[in-house]
Coordinates of N, CA, C and O in Angstrom, one line a residue:
N273 N -22.2 80.0 97.7 CA -21.9 78.7 97.3 C -21.3 78.7 95.9 O -22.0 79.0 94.9
I274 N -20.0 78.4 95.8 CA -19.4 78.5 94.6 C -19.3 77.1 93.9 O -19.0 76.0 94.5
E275 N -19.8 77.0 92.6 CA -19.8 75.8 91.9 C -18.8 75.8 90.8 O -18.8 76.8 90.0
R276 N -18.0 74.8 90.6 CA -16.9 74.7 89.6 C -17.3 73.7 88.6 O -17.7 72.6 88.9
K277 N -17.2 74.1 87.2 CA -17.4 73.1 86.2 C -16.1 73.0 85.3 O -15.7 74.1 84.9
T278 N -15.8 71.8 85.0 CA -14.6 71.6 84.1 C -15.0 70.9 83.0 O -15.7 70.0 82.9
R279 N -14.7 71.5 81.8 CA -14.9 70.9 80.4 C -13.6 70.5 79.8 O -12.7 71.3 79.7
L280 N -13.6 69.2 79.5 CA -12.4 68.7 78.9 C -12.8 68.3 77.4 O -13.8 67.7 77.1
H281 N -11.8 68.6 76.5 CA -11.9 68.3 75.1 C -10.8 67.4 74.7 O -9.6 67.8 74.8
Y282 N -11.1 66.2 74.2 CA -10.0 65.2 73.8 C -10.0 65.0 72.3 O -11.0 65.1 71.6
L283 N -8.9 64.6 71.8 CA -8.6 64.1 70.5 C -8.0 62.8 70.6 O -7.0 62.6 71.2
G284 N -8.6 61.8 70.0 CA -8.2 60.4 70.1 C -7.9 59.7 68.8 O -8.5 60.0 67.8
V285 N -7.1 58.7 68.9 CA -6.8 57.8 67.6 C -7.1 56.4 68.1 O -6.4 55.8 68.9
P286 N -8.2 55.9 67.6 CA -8.5 54.5 67.8 C -7.7 53.5 66.9 O -7.6 53.8 65.7
L287 N -7.4 52.4 67.4 CA -6.7 51.3 66.6 C -7.5 50.0 66.9 O -7.6 49.7 68.1
G288 N -8.0 49.4 66.0 CA -8.8 48.2 66.2 C -8.8 47.2 65.0 O -8.1 47.5 64.0
T289 N -9.3 46.1 65.3 CA -9.4 45.1 64.3 C -10.8 44.5 64.2 O -11.6 44.6 65.2
V290 N -11.2 44.0 63.1 CA -12.5 43.4 62.9 C -12.3 42.0 62.4 O -11.5 41.8 61.5
Y291 N -13.0 41.0 62.9 CA -12.9 39.6 62.5 C -14.3 39.2 62.1 O -15.2 39.3 62.9
T292 N -14.5 38.7 60.9 CA -15.8 38.3 60.4 C -16.1 36.9 60.9 O -15.3 35.9 60.7
L293 N -17.1 36.7 61.7 CA -17.5 35.4 62.3 C -18.4 34.5 61.4 O -18.3 33.3 61.3
L294 N -19.3 35.2 60.6 CA -20.2 34.5 59.7 C -20.6 35.4 58.6 O -20.9 36.6 58.8
E295 N -20.6 34.9 57.4 CA -21.1 35.6 56.3 C -22.0 34.8 55.5 O -21.7 33.7 55.0
M296 N -23.4 35.3 55.3 CA -24.3 34.5 54.6 C -25.1 35.5 53.7 O -25.6 36.5 54.2
N297 N -25.2 35.2 52.4 CA -25.8 36.0 51.5 C -25.4 37.5 51.6 O -24.3 37.9 51.4
R298 N -26.3 38.4 52.1 CA -26.0 39.8 52.2 C -25.7 40.1 53.7 O -25.3 41.3 53.9
F299 N -25.8 39.2 54.6 CA -25.6 39.5 56.0 C -24.2 39.1 56.5 O -23.6 38.1 55.9
S300 N -23.7 39.7 57.4 CA -22.4 39.3 58.1 C -22.5 39.7 59.5 O -23.1 40.7 59.9
V301 N -21.8 38.8 60.3 CA -21.7 39.0 61.7 C -20.2 39.1 62.0 O -19.5 38.3 61.6
Y302 N -19.8 40.0 62.9 CA -18.4 40.2 63.1 C -18.1 40.6 64.6 O -19.0 41.1 65.3
A303 N -16.8 40.5 65.0 CA -16.4 40.9 66.3 C -15.4 42.0 66.1 O -14.6 42.0 65.1
T304 N -15.3 42.9 66.9 CA -14.4 44.1 66.8 C -13.7 44.3 68.2 O -14.3 44.1 69.3
A305 N -12.3 44.6 68.2 CA -11.7 44.9 69.5 C -10.5 45.8 69.2 O -10.0 45.9 68.0
G306 N -10.1 46.6 70.2 CA -9.0 47.5 69.9 C -8.8 48.4 71.2 O -9.3 48.1 72.3
G307 N -8.1 49.5 71.0 CA -7.7 50.5 72.0 C -7.7 51.8 71.5 O -7.6 52.0 70.2
M308 N -7.5 52.7 72.3 CA -7.4 54.2 71.9 C -6.7 55.0 72.9 O -6.8 54.7 74.2
G309 N -5.8 55.9 72.5 CA -5.2 56.9 73.2 C -5.7 58.3 73.0 O -5.8 58.6 71.8
E310 N -6.1 59.1 74.0 CA -6.7 60.4 73.7 C -5.8 61.4 74.5 O -5.4 61.2 75.6
I311 N -5.6 62.5 73.9 CA -5.0 63.7 74.4 C -5.9 64.8 74.7 O -6.7 65.2 73.8
C312 N -5.9 65.4 75.8 CA -6.8 66.5 76.2 C -6.1 67.8 75.6 O -5.0 68.2 76.0
F313 N -6.8 68.4 74.6 CA -6.2 69.6 74.0 C -6.8 70.9 74.6 O -6.2 72.0 74.3
L314 N -7.8 70.7 75.4 CA -8.5 72.0 76.0 C -9.2 71.5 77.3 O -10.0 70.6 77.3
A315 N -8.8 72.1 78.4 CA -9.4 71.9 79.7 C -9.7 73.3 80.3 O -8.8 74.0 80.5
K316 N -11.0 73.5 80.5 CA -11.3 74.9 81.0 C -12.2 74.8 82.3 O -13.2 74.0 82.2
E317 N -11.9 75.6 83.3 CA -12.7 75.6 84.5 C -13.6 76.9 84.4 O -13.1 78.0 84.2
T318 N -14.9 76.8 84.7 CA -15.7 77.9 84.8 C -16.4 77.9 86.2 O -16.6 76.8 86.8
Y319 N -17.0 79.0 86.7 CA -17.6 79.1 88.0 C -19.0 79.7 87.8 O -19.2 80.5 86.9
N320 N -19.9 79.5 88.8 CA -21.3 80.0 88.8 C -21.3 81.4 89.3 O -22.3 82.0 89.4
V321 N -20.2 81.9 89.8 CA -20.0 83.3 90.3 C -19.1 84.1 89.4 O -18.5 83.6 88.5
D322 N -19.0 85.4 89.6 CA -18.2 86.3 88.8 C -16.7 86.0 89.1 O -16.0 86.9 89.7
L323 N -16.2 84.9 88.6 CA -14.7 84.6 88.7 C -14.2 84.3 87.3 O -15.0 83.8 86.5
P324 N -13.0 84.6 87.0 CA -12.6 84.3 85.6 C -12.3 82.9 85.4 O -12.0 82.2 86.3
S325 N -12.6 82.5 84.1 CA -12.3 81.0 83.8 C -10.9 80.7 83.8 O -10.2 81.7 83.5
Q326 N -10.6 79.5 84.0 CA -9.1 79.1 84.0 C -8.9 78.0 83.1 O -9.7 77.0 83.1
N327 N -7.8 78.0 82.3 CA -7.4 76.8 81.5 C -6.5 75.9 82.5 O -5.8 76.4 83.3
Q328 N -6.7 74.6 82.3 CA -6.0 73.6 83.1 C -5.1 72.9 82.1 O -5.3 72.9 80.8
K329 N -3.9 72.4 82.6 CA -3.1 71.5 81.8 C -3.3 70.1 82.2 O -3.2 69.7 83.3
V330 N -3.6 69.3 81.1 CA -3.7 67.9 81.3 C -2.7 67.2 80.4 O -2.9 67.2 79.3
K331 N -1.6 66.6 81.0 CA -0.6 66.1 80.2 C -0.7 64.6 80.0 O -0.2 64.1 79.0
E332 N -1.5 63.9 80.8 CA -1.6 62.4 80.8 C -2.5 62.1 79.6 O -3.4 62.8 79.2
I333 N -2.1 60.9 79.0 CA -2.9 60.4 78.0 C -4.0 59.5 78.6 O -3.8 58.8 79.5
Q334 N -5.3 59.6 78.1 CA -6.4 58.8 78.5 C -6.4 57.6 77.6 O -6.8 57.6 76.4
W335 N -6.1 56.4 78.2 CA -6.1 55.1 77.5 C -7.4 54.4 77.6 O -8.0 54.5 78.8
S336 N -7.9 53.6 76.6 CA -9.0 52.9 76.8 C -9.0 51.6 75.8 O -8.1 51.7 74.9
V337 N -9.8 50.6 76.2 CA -9.9 49.4 75.3 C -11.4 49.3 75.0 O -12.3 49.6 75.8
F338 N -11.7 48.7 73.8 CA -13.0 48.5 73.5 C -13.2 47.1 72.8 O -12.3 46.6 72.2
G339 N -14.4 46.7 72.8 CA -14.8 45.3 72.2 C -16.2 45.2 71.9 O -17.0 45.8 72.7
G340 N -16.6 44.5 70.9 CA -18.1 44.3 70.7 C -18.3 43.4 69.5 O -17.4 42.8 68.9
F341 N -19.6 43.3 69.2 CA -20.0 42.5 68.1 C -20.9 43.3 67.2 O -21.5 44.4 67.6
G342 N -21.1 42.9 65.9 CA -21.9 43.7 65.0 C -22.5 42.8 63.9 O -22.0 41.8 63.7
I343 N -23.5 43.4 63.3 CA -24.1 42.8 62.1 C -24.2 43.9 61.0 O -24.4 45.1 61.3
D344 N -24.0 43.5 59.8 CA -24.4 44.4 58.8 C -25.0 43.7 57.6 O -25.1 42.5 57.5
Y345 N -25.7 44.5 56.8 CA -26.4 44.0 55.7 C -26.1 44.8 54.4 O -26.1 46.0 54.4
K346 N -25.7 44.1 53.3 CA -25.3 44.7 52.1 C -26.5 45.3 51.3 O -27.4 44.5 50.9
I347 N -26.6 46.6 51.2 CA -27.7 47.2 50.4 C -27.4 47.1 49.0 O -28.3 46.5 48.2
A348 N -26.3 47.7 48.5 CA -25.9 47.7 47.1 C -24.4 48.0 47.0 O -23.9 48.9 47.7
G349 N -23.7 47.3 46.2 CA -22.3 47.5 46.0 C -21.5 47.5 47.3 O -21.7 46.6 48.2
P350 N -20.8 48.5 47.6 CA -20.1 48.6 48.9 C -21.0 49.1 50.1 O -20.5 49.2 51.2
L351 N -22.2 49.6 49.7 CA -23.0 50.3 50.8 C -23.6 49.3 51.7 O -24.3 48.3 51.2
R352 N -23.5 49.4 53.0 CA -24.1 48.5 54.0 C -24.7 49.3 55.1 O -24.3 50.4 55.5
I353 N -25.7 48.7 55.7 CA -26.3 49.2 57.0 C -25.8 48.4 58.1 O -25.7 47.1 57.9
F354 N -25.5 48.9 59.3 CA -24.9 48.1 60.3 C -25.4 48.6 61.7 O -26.0 49.6 61.9
A355 N -25.3 47.6 62.7 CA -25.7 47.8 64.1 C -24.6 47.2 64.9 O -24.2 46.0 64.6
E356 N -24.0 47.9 65.9 CA -22.9 47.5 66.6 C -22.8 47.8 68.1 O -22.6 49.0 68.4
P357 N -23.4 46.9 69.0 CA -23.2 47.2 70.4 C -21.8 47.0 70.8 O -21.2 46.0 70.3
N358 N -21.2 47.8 71.7 CA -19.8 47.5 72.2 C -19.6 48.1 73.6 O -20.5 48.8 74.1
A359 N -18.6 47.6 74.2 CA -18.2 48.1 75.6 C -16.8 48.8 75.5 O -15.9 48.4 74.7
V360 N -16.7 49.8 76.4 CA -15.4 50.6 76.4 C -15.0 50.7 77.9 O -15.9 50.9 78.7
Y361 N -13.7 50.4 78.2 CA -13.2 50.6 79.5 C -12.1 51.7 79.4 O -11.2 51.5 78.7
Y362 N -12.3 52.7 80.3 CA -11.3 53.7 80.4 C -10.4 53.5 81.6 O -10.9 53.4 82.7
F363 N -9.1 53.5 81.4 CA -8.1 53.4 82.5 C -7.9 54.7 83.2 O -8.2 55.7 82.6
D364 N -7.5 54.7 84.5 CA -7.2 55.8 85.2 C -6.0 56.6 84.6 O -5.0 56.0 84.4
D365 N -6.2 57.8 84.3 CA -5.1 58.5 83.6 C -4.1 59.2 84.6 O -3.1 59.8 84.2
G366 N -4.4 59.1 85.9 CA -3.4 59.6 86.9 C -3.5 61.1 87.2 O -2.8 61.5 88.0
N367 N -4.4 61.9 86.6 CA -4.5 63.3 87.0 C -5.5 63.4 88.0 O -6.3 62.5 88.4
N368 N -5.6 64.6 88.7 CA -6.6 64.8 89.8 C -7.9 65.4 89.3 O -8.7 65.8 90.2
I369 N -8.2 65.5 88.0 CA -9.4 66.1 87.7 C -10.5 65.0 87.6 O -10.4 63.9 87.0
K370 N -11.6 65.3 88.3 CA -12.7 64.3 88.3 C -13.5 64.3 87.0 O -13.9 65.3 86.6
T371 N -13.7 63.1 86.5 CA -14.4 63.0 85.2 C -15.4 61.7 85.4 O -15.3 60.9 86.2
I372 N -16.3 61.7 84.4 CA -17.3 60.6 84.4 C -16.5 59.3 84.1 O -16.8 58.2 84.5
R373 N -15.4 59.4 83.3 CA -14.6 58.2 83.0 C -13.9 57.7 84.3 O -13.5 56.5 84.2
K374 N -13.7 58.4 85.3 CA -13.1 57.9 86.5 C -14.2 57.3 87.4 O -14.0 56.2 88.1
S375 N -15.3 57.9 87.5 CA -16.4 57.4 88.3 C -17.1 56.2 87.8 O -17.6 55.4 88.5
V376 N -17.2 56.2 86.4 CA -17.8 55.1 85.7 C -16.9 54.7 84.6 O -17.1 55.1 83.4
P377 N -15.9 53.9 84.8 CA -14.9 53.6 83.8 C -15.4 52.7 82.6 O -14.9 52.6 81.6
M378 N -16.5 51.9 83.0 CA -17.0 51.0 81.9 C -18.2 51.6 81.3 O -19.2 51.9 82.0
N379 N -18.3 51.7 80.0 CA -19.4 52.2 79.3 C -19.8 51.3 78.2 O -19.0 50.6 77.6
F380 N -21.1 51.4 77.9 CA -21.7 50.6 76.8 C -22.3 51.5 75.8 O -22.9 52.5 76.1
N381 N -22.0 51.2 74.5 CA -22.4 52.1 73.4 C -23.2 51.2 72.4 O -23.0 50.0 72.3
F382 N -23.9 51.9 71.5 CA -24.6 51.3 70.4 C -24.5 52.2 69.3 O -24.9 53.3 69.3
R383 N -23.8 51.7 68.2 CA -23.6 52.5 67.0 C -24.4 51.9 65.9 O -24.5 50.5 65.8
A384 N -25.0 52.7 65.0 CA -25.7 52.1 63.9 C -25.6 53.1 62.8 O -25.5 54.3 63.0
G385 N -25.7 52.7 61.5 CA -25.6 53.6 60.5 C -25.3 53.0 59.1 O -25.5 51.8 59.0
L386 N -24.8 53.8 58.2 CA -24.4 53.3 56.9 C -22.9 53.3 56.8 O -22.2 54.2 57.4
R387 N -22.3 52.3 56.1 CA -20.8 52.4 55.9 C -20.6 51.9 54.4 O -21.4 51.2 53.8
L388 N -19.4 52.2 54.0 CA -18.9 51.7 52.8 C -17.8 50.6 53.1 O -16.9 50.8 53.9
R389 N -18.0 49.4 52.6 CA -17.1 48.3 52.8 C -16.5 47.8 51.5 O -17.2 47.4 50.5
Y390 N -15.2 47.9 51.3 CA -14.5 47.4 50.1 C -13.8 46.1 50.3 O -13.3 45.8 51.3

C-alpha cells in the first residue's frame, strides 16, 4: 500500500485595511478586511515506501480574502495588546493538487499578542 504525502510551502503578501469603529480611553474596537496572493515556492511529494521524492511545479497563485474584528488596549506609548478573531476564504487555485484549502476553503483564526501602533 503506497501512501503519498505532498508538502507545499507558500510565500504570500497580504494587503488589508483597518477601520476604527470605537475608541474610548485606552481601548479601541476595529474592523479589518483585505486579501492575499500566495506563490508556492516549494512543492515536494514523498512516499512511505522506498521511492525517491519528487518536486512538483505549482504555477497558479493561491488567492484569498479575509475579514474580522479586533480589540486592543494601550499599555504604554505605542505598545498595545490585542485580540483579533477573523475569517479567511481561499479560492480554488485551479491546480490538481489536493490541499486542505480546497476541501475546507473557509477558515477561522484567532490572533492575539503585542503590537506597536503609531
